[in-house]
């Protein structure tokens, strides 16, 4: 029973956990995200992702098993384009059915990533350029051409367990590890290596009645000396659930990032299409 993933696991699955590759009900899944953080600070951070994943070898595997691959593009620009980060990834996962009906599944996934970073020094301003009429002076900072771009390969991995109970409650729990190779990341050729990032996440889809469902999820991430935890929930109300196979569902709720922020959420789902917005 390849029931639809619950909560946030299919909003950006290939950035959350490689084991979520192919973990959905259907033949192909396309997901896109756009984020503009601190828009009043001259485009401080803008991020976009686009991914597609789909099962393979469907006629050569046991009925309740699935193998899938996923392709993702990820771009991030900082400080109005001064620093550009572009990522391309290829992931593969095997989803194993643990019972004869496929209600419980265990997934293992891996993700290979290539990262390209570019520094646009024409938009940089330095202290020695400051004059009475602004940054009009000439800087003494010198950047050689081989210090303006870097590229490296990386590897991520993850595991995920999902299940369905007799009352149609769906749940999942997973863990992932990123930057397993601890790639070197420095424009000046230094010894700065990315710390590994570890993520634990989980969620539940609980039907309250024929029209209302509760979606709850949480995530904890840790990298180096930084960590964060987020928990929350949204209610989904299905309009005309008794009519047709593609009802419309509206969502509203919120998540809380501990000691930091409240994140409101609204969403709309029609058939296999889902659209959401957060702040």
GROMACS .gro file of C-alpha atoms in nm:
model
  279
    1UNK     CA    1   0.000   0.000   0.000
    2UNK     CA    2   0.204   0.294  -0.129
    3UNK     CA    3  -0.006   0.555   0.049
    4UNK     CA    4   0.080   0.922   0.009
    5UNK     CA    5   0.359   1.050   0.234
    6UNK     CA    6   0.234   1.253   0.525
    7UNK     CA    7   0.310   1.601   0.651
    8UNK     CA    8   0.619   1.769   0.508
    9UNK     CA    9   0.799   1.463   0.374
   10UNK     CA   10   0.685   1.520   0.015
   11UNK     CA   11   0.721   1.899   0.004
   12UNK     CA   12   1.097   1.872  -0.043
   13UNK     CA   13   1.172   1.500  -0.006
   14UNK     CA   14   1.516   1.485  -0.168
   15UNK     CA   15   1.658   1.756   0.057
   16UNK     CA   16   1.510   1.596   0.370
   17UNK     CA   17   1.622   1.235   0.333
   18UNK     CA   18   1.757   1.032   0.036
   19UNK     CA   19   1.553   0.736   0.164
   20UNK     CA   20   1.233   0.923   0.066
   21UNK     CA   21   1.324   0.881  -0.302
   22UNK     CA   22   1.030   0.704  -0.467
   23UNK     CA   23   0.833   0.685  -0.143
   24UNK     CA   24   0.499   0.802  -0.283
   25UNK     CA   25   0.183   0.673  -0.447
   26UNK     CA   26   0.221   0.709  -0.823
   27UNK     CA   27   0.455   0.680  -1.120
   28UNK     CA   28   0.640   1.012  -1.095
   29UNK     CA   29   0.666   1.296  -0.845
   30UNK     CA   30   0.778   1.652  -0.917
   31UNK     CA   31   0.850   1.894  -0.630
   32UNK     CA   32   0.959   2.259  -0.639
   33UNK     CA   33   1.035   2.513  -0.370
   34UNK     CA   34   1.124   2.882  -0.357
   35UNK     CA   35   1.233   3.077  -0.051
   36UNK     CA   36   1.321   3.444  -0.010
   37UNK     CA   37   1.468   3.503   0.336
   38UNK     CA   38   1.494   3.859   0.469
   39UNK     CA   39   1.373   4.016   0.139
   40UNK     CA   40   1.413   4.368   0.282
   41UNK     CA   41   1.792   4.315   0.311
   42UNK     CA   42   1.868   4.339  -0.062
   43UNK     CA   43   1.798   3.972  -0.145
   44UNK     CA   44   2.008   3.837   0.141
   45UNK     CA   45   1.918   3.472   0.073
   46UNK     CA   46   1.714   3.332  -0.217
   47UNK     CA   47   1.684   2.956  -0.264
   48UNK     CA   48   1.513   2.739  -0.526
   49UNK     CA   49   1.487   2.363  -0.571
   50UNK     CA   50   1.337   2.137  -0.834
   51UNK     CA   51   1.329   1.759  -0.810
   52UNK     CA   52   1.178   1.460  -0.985
   53UNK     CA   53   1.180   1.099  -0.865
   54UNK     CA   54   1.022   0.781  -0.999
   55UNK     CA   55   1.032   0.402  -0.951
   56UNK     CA   56   1.240   0.175  -1.173
   57UNK     CA   57   1.247  -0.201  -1.239
   58UNK     CA   58   0.881  -0.223  -1.134
   59UNK     CA   59   0.827  -0.559  -1.306
   60UNK     CA   60   1.138  -0.724  -1.162
   61UNK     CA   61   1.088  -0.665  -0.790
   62UNK     CA   62   0.853  -0.823  -0.533
   63UNK     CA   63   0.507  -0.668  -0.530
   64UNK     CA   64   0.558  -0.472  -0.207
   65UNK     CA   65   0.913  -0.356  -0.285
   66UNK     CA   66   1.018  -0.053  -0.483
   67UNK     CA   67   1.345   0.085  -0.617
   68UNK     CA   68   1.357   0.444  -0.731
   69UNK     CA   69   1.590   0.715  -0.849
   70UNK     CA   70   1.566   1.090  -0.805
   71UNK     CA   71   1.723   1.393  -0.969
   72UNK     CA   72   1.741   1.732  -0.800
   73UNK     CA   73   1.868   2.079  -0.884
   74UNK     CA   74   1.931   2.324  -0.600
   75UNK     CA   75   2.043   2.687  -0.632
   76UNK     CA   76   2.113   2.936  -0.356
   77UNK     CA   77   2.225   3.298  -0.389
   78UNK     CA   78   2.348   3.513  -0.104
   79UNK     CA   79   2.403   3.887  -0.063
   80UNK     CA   80   2.232   3.984  -0.390
   81UNK     CA   81   2.425   3.728  -0.593
   82UNK     CA   82   2.773   3.781  -0.444
   83UNK     CA   83   2.790   3.411  -0.358
   84UNK     CA   84   2.614   3.157  -0.580
   85UNK     CA   85   2.581   2.792  -0.480
   86UNK     CA   86   2.453   2.539  -0.734
   87UNK     CA   87   2.396   2.173  -0.654
   88UNK     CA   88   2.300   1.878  -0.870
   89UNK     CA   89   2.220   1.542  -0.714
   90UNK     CA   90   2.129   1.187  -0.809
   91UNK     CA   91   1.968   0.966  -0.545
   92UNK     CA   92   1.868   0.601  -0.532
   93UNK     CA   93   1.660   0.422  -0.272
   94UNK     CA   94   1.521   0.076  -0.207
   95UNK     CA   95   1.189   0.052  -0.025
   96UNK     CA   96   1.130  -0.290   0.132
   97UNK     CA   97   0.781  -0.410   0.228
   98UNK     CA   98   0.791  -0.570   0.573
   99UNK     CA   99   0.454  -0.749   0.556
  100UNK     CA  100   0.242  -0.919   0.292
  101UNK     CA  101   0.015  -0.617   0.247
  102UNK     CA  102   0.296  -0.360   0.232
  103UNK     CA  103   0.155  -0.156   0.520
  104UNK     CA  104   0.497  -0.131   0.685
  105UNK     CA  105   0.805  -0.033   0.483
  106UNK     CA  106   1.172   0.027   0.545
  107UNK     CA  107   1.369   0.243   0.301
  108UNK     CA  108   1.741   0.297   0.255
  109UNK     CA  109   1.873   0.567   0.024
  110UNK     CA  110   2.196   0.726  -0.098
  111UNK     CA  111   2.255   1.056  -0.275
  112UNK     CA  112   2.556   1.172  -0.477
  113UNK     CA  113   2.594   1.549  -0.508
  114UNK     CA  114   2.811   1.785  -0.710
  115UNK     CA  115   2.844   2.139  -0.577
  116UNK     CA  116   2.966   2.443  -0.773
  117UNK     CA  117   3.024   2.773  -0.591
  118UNK     CA  118   3.101   3.107  -0.754
  119UNK     CA  119   3.209   3.437  -0.602
  120UNK     CA  120   3.112   3.759  -0.783
  121UNK     CA  121   3.368   4.008  -0.649
  122UNK     CA  122   3.234   4.297  -0.862
  123UNK     CA  123   2.948   4.330  -0.613
  124UNK     CA  124   3.172   4.323  -0.306
  125UNK     CA  125   3.255   4.635  -0.105
  126UNK     CA  126   3.561   4.667   0.122
  127UNK     CA  127   3.654   4.907   0.398
  128UNK     CA  128   3.940   5.067   0.205
  129UNK     CA  129   3.692   5.173  -0.067
  130UNK     CA  130   3.493   5.393   0.171
  131UNK     CA  131   3.509   5.765   0.096
  132UNK     CA  132   3.299   6.061   0.202
  133UNK     CA  133   3.070   6.002  -0.097
  134UNK     CA  134   3.037   5.627  -0.044
  135UNK     CA  135   3.228   5.319  -0.159
  136UNK     CA  136   3.395   5.498  -0.451
  137UNK     CA  137   3.759   5.412  -0.387
  138UNK     CA  138   3.967   5.128  -0.529
  139UNK     CA  139   4.032   4.829  -0.304
  140UNK     CA  140   4.373   4.675  -0.251
  141UNK     CA  141   4.213   4.331  -0.220
  142UNK     CA  142   4.326   4.103  -0.503
  143UNK     CA  143   4.138   3.793  -0.618
  144UNK     CA  144   4.296   3.558  -0.866
  145UNK     CA  145   4.071   3.383  -1.117
  146UNK     CA  146   4.128   3.045  -0.951
  147UNK     CA  147   3.991   3.188  -0.625
  148UNK     CA  148   3.650   3.278  -0.767
  149UNK     CA  149   3.499   2.932  -0.808
  150UNK     CA  150   3.524   2.591  -0.646
  151UNK     CA  151   3.357   2.255  -0.702
  152UNK     CA  152   3.342   1.927  -0.517
  153UNK     CA  153   3.154   1.598  -0.486
  154UNK     CA  154   2.963   1.496  -0.176
  155UNK     CA  155   2.764   1.198  -0.046
  156UNK     CA  156   2.449   1.174   0.167
  157UNK     CA  157   2.257   0.876   0.307
  158UNK     CA  158   1.937   0.807   0.497
  159UNK     CA  159   1.691   0.551   0.630
  160UNK     CA  160   1.314   0.580   0.673
  161UNK     CA  161   1.041   0.363   0.827
  162UNK     CA  162   0.674   0.420   0.742
  163UNK     CA  163   0.356   0.238   0.830
  164UNK     CA  164  -0.022   0.234   0.810
  165UNK     CA  165  -0.253   0.118   1.090
  166UNK     CA  166  -0.595  -0.042   1.056
  167UNK     CA  167  -0.770   0.291   1.120
  168UNK     CA  168  -0.584   0.449   0.823
  169UNK     CA  169  -0.336   0.638   1.039
  170UNK     CA  170  -0.012   0.682   0.844
  171UNK     CA  171   0.319   0.761   1.009
  172UNK     CA  172   0.689   0.777   0.931
  173UNK     CA  173   1.019   0.828   1.109
  174UNK     CA  174   1.356   0.868   0.947
  175UNK     CA  175   1.717   0.978   0.988
  176UNK     CA  176   1.969   1.112   0.740
  177UNK     CA  177   2.335   1.214   0.734
  178UNK     CA  178   2.479   1.471   0.495
  179UNK     CA  179   2.836   1.559   0.391
  180UNK     CA  180   2.964   1.211   0.467
  181UNK     CA  181   3.285   1.291   0.277
  182UNK     CA  182   3.341   1.615   0.475
  183UNK     CA  183   3.434   1.802   0.156
  184UNK     CA  184   3.688   2.082   0.164
  185UNK     CA  185   3.519   2.416   0.102
  186UNK     CA  186   3.746   2.718   0.069
  187UNK     CA  187   3.803   2.972  -0.209
  188UNK     CA  188   4.155   3.036  -0.079
  189UNK     CA  189   4.261   2.673  -0.063
  190UNK     CA  190   4.246   2.650   0.317
  191UNK     CA  191   4.161   2.348   0.529
  192UNK     CA  192   3.798   2.433   0.600
  193UNK     CA  193   3.590   2.115   0.576
  194UNK     CA  194   3.212   2.097   0.597
  195UNK     CA  195   3.088   1.935   0.916
  196UNK     CA  196   2.850   1.646   0.877
  197UNK     CA  197   2.481   1.730   0.925
  198UNK     CA  198   2.251   1.484   1.101
  199UNK     CA  199   1.872   1.491   1.078
  200UNK     CA  200   1.596   1.304   1.261
  201UNK     CA  201   1.240   1.358   1.137
  202UNK     CA  202   0.897   1.206   1.177
  203UNK     CA  203   0.531   1.266   1.117
  204UNK     CA  204   0.178   1.128   1.136
  205UNK     CA  205  -0.141   1.157   0.930
  206UNK     CA  206  -0.442   1.097   1.154
  207UNK     CA  207  -0.802   1.105   1.018
  208UNK     CA  208  -1.036   1.268   1.272
  209UNK     CA  209  -1.342   1.195   1.058
  210UNK     CA  210  -1.430   1.152   0.690
  211UNK     CA  211  -1.348   1.516   0.611
  212UNK     CA  212  -1.088   1.632   0.866
  213UNK     CA  213  -0.735   1.500   0.909
  214UNK     CA  214  -0.453   1.604   1.134
  215UNK     CA  215  -0.101   1.623   0.990
  216UNK     CA  216   0.176   1.658   1.249
  217UNK     CA  217   0.552   1.645   1.201
  218UNK     CA  218   0.880   1.733   1.364
  219UNK     CA  219   1.246   1.757   1.272
  220UNK     CA  220   1.574   1.796   1.458
  221UNK     CA  221   1.898   1.888   1.283
  222UNK     CA  222   2.254   1.921   1.407
  223UNK     CA  223   2.568   2.037   1.227
  224UNK     CA  224   2.887   2.132   1.407
  225UNK     CA  225   2.789   2.365   1.693
  226UNK     CA  226   2.452   2.452   1.536
  227UNK     CA  227   2.125   2.271   1.593
  228UNK     CA  228   1.752   2.333   1.560
  229UNK     CA  229   1.425   2.162   1.638
  230UNK     CA  230   1.087   2.224   1.471
  231UNK     CA  231   0.746   2.075   1.557
  232UNK     CA  232   0.395   2.156   1.440
  233UNK     CA  233   0.073   2.044   1.280
  234UNK     CA  234  -0.190   2.136   1.023
  235UNK     CA  235  -0.554   2.043   0.984
  236UNK     CA  236  -0.679   1.934   0.644
  237UNK     CA  237  -1.045   1.978   0.550
  238UNK     CA  238  -1.167   1.785   0.245
  239UNK     CA  239  -1.440   1.951   0.039
  240UNK     CA  240  -1.690   1.708  -0.108
  241UNK     CA  241  -1.505   1.397   0.008
  242UNK     CA  242  -1.795   1.179  -0.108
  243UNK     CA  243  -1.773   1.302  -0.469
  244UNK     CA  244  -1.517   1.160  -0.712
  245UNK     CA  245  -1.163   1.038  -0.669
  246UNK     CA  246  -0.996   1.383  -0.673
  247UNK     CA  247  -1.144   1.587  -0.388
  248UNK     CA  248  -1.008   1.927  -0.288
  249UNK     CA  249  -0.844   1.962   0.053
  250UNK     CA  250  -0.745   2.287   0.223
  251UNK     CA  251  -0.484   2.302   0.499
  252UNK     CA  252  -0.405   2.547   0.776
  253UNK     CA  253  -0.167   2.519   1.068
  254UNK     CA  254   0.172   2.617   1.197
  255UNK     CA  255   0.513   2.495   1.313
  256UNK     CA  256   0.739   2.622   1.590
  257UNK     CA  257   1.116   2.645   1.575
  258UNK     CA  258   1.232   2.626   1.937
  259UNK     CA  259   1.349   2.955   2.090
  260UNK     CA  260   1.318   3.128   1.755
  261UNK     CA  261   1.007   3.153   1.541
  262UNK     CA  262   0.646   3.060   1.469
  263UNK     CA  263   0.588   2.937   1.111
  264UNK     CA  264   0.227   2.966   0.984
  265UNK     CA  265   0.125   2.742   0.694
  266UNK     CA  266  -0.161   2.729   0.445
  267UNK     CA  267  -0.204   2.473   0.168
  268UNK     CA  268  -0.429   2.344  -0.106
  269UNK     CA  269  -0.445   1.994  -0.255
  270UNK     CA  270  -0.639   1.879  -0.558
  271UNK     CA  271  -0.589   1.521  -0.668
  272UNK     CA  272  -0.213   1.470  -0.702
  273UNK     CA  273  -0.132   1.842  -0.699
  274UNK     CA  274  -0.030   2.021  -0.379
  275UNK     CA  275   0.053   2.388  -0.324
  276UNK     CA  276   0.165   2.541   0.006
  277UNK     CA  277   0.298   2.866   0.151
  278UNK     CA  278   0.478   2.945   0.476
  279UNK     CA  279   0.621   3.253   0.641
   0.00000   0.00000   0.00000
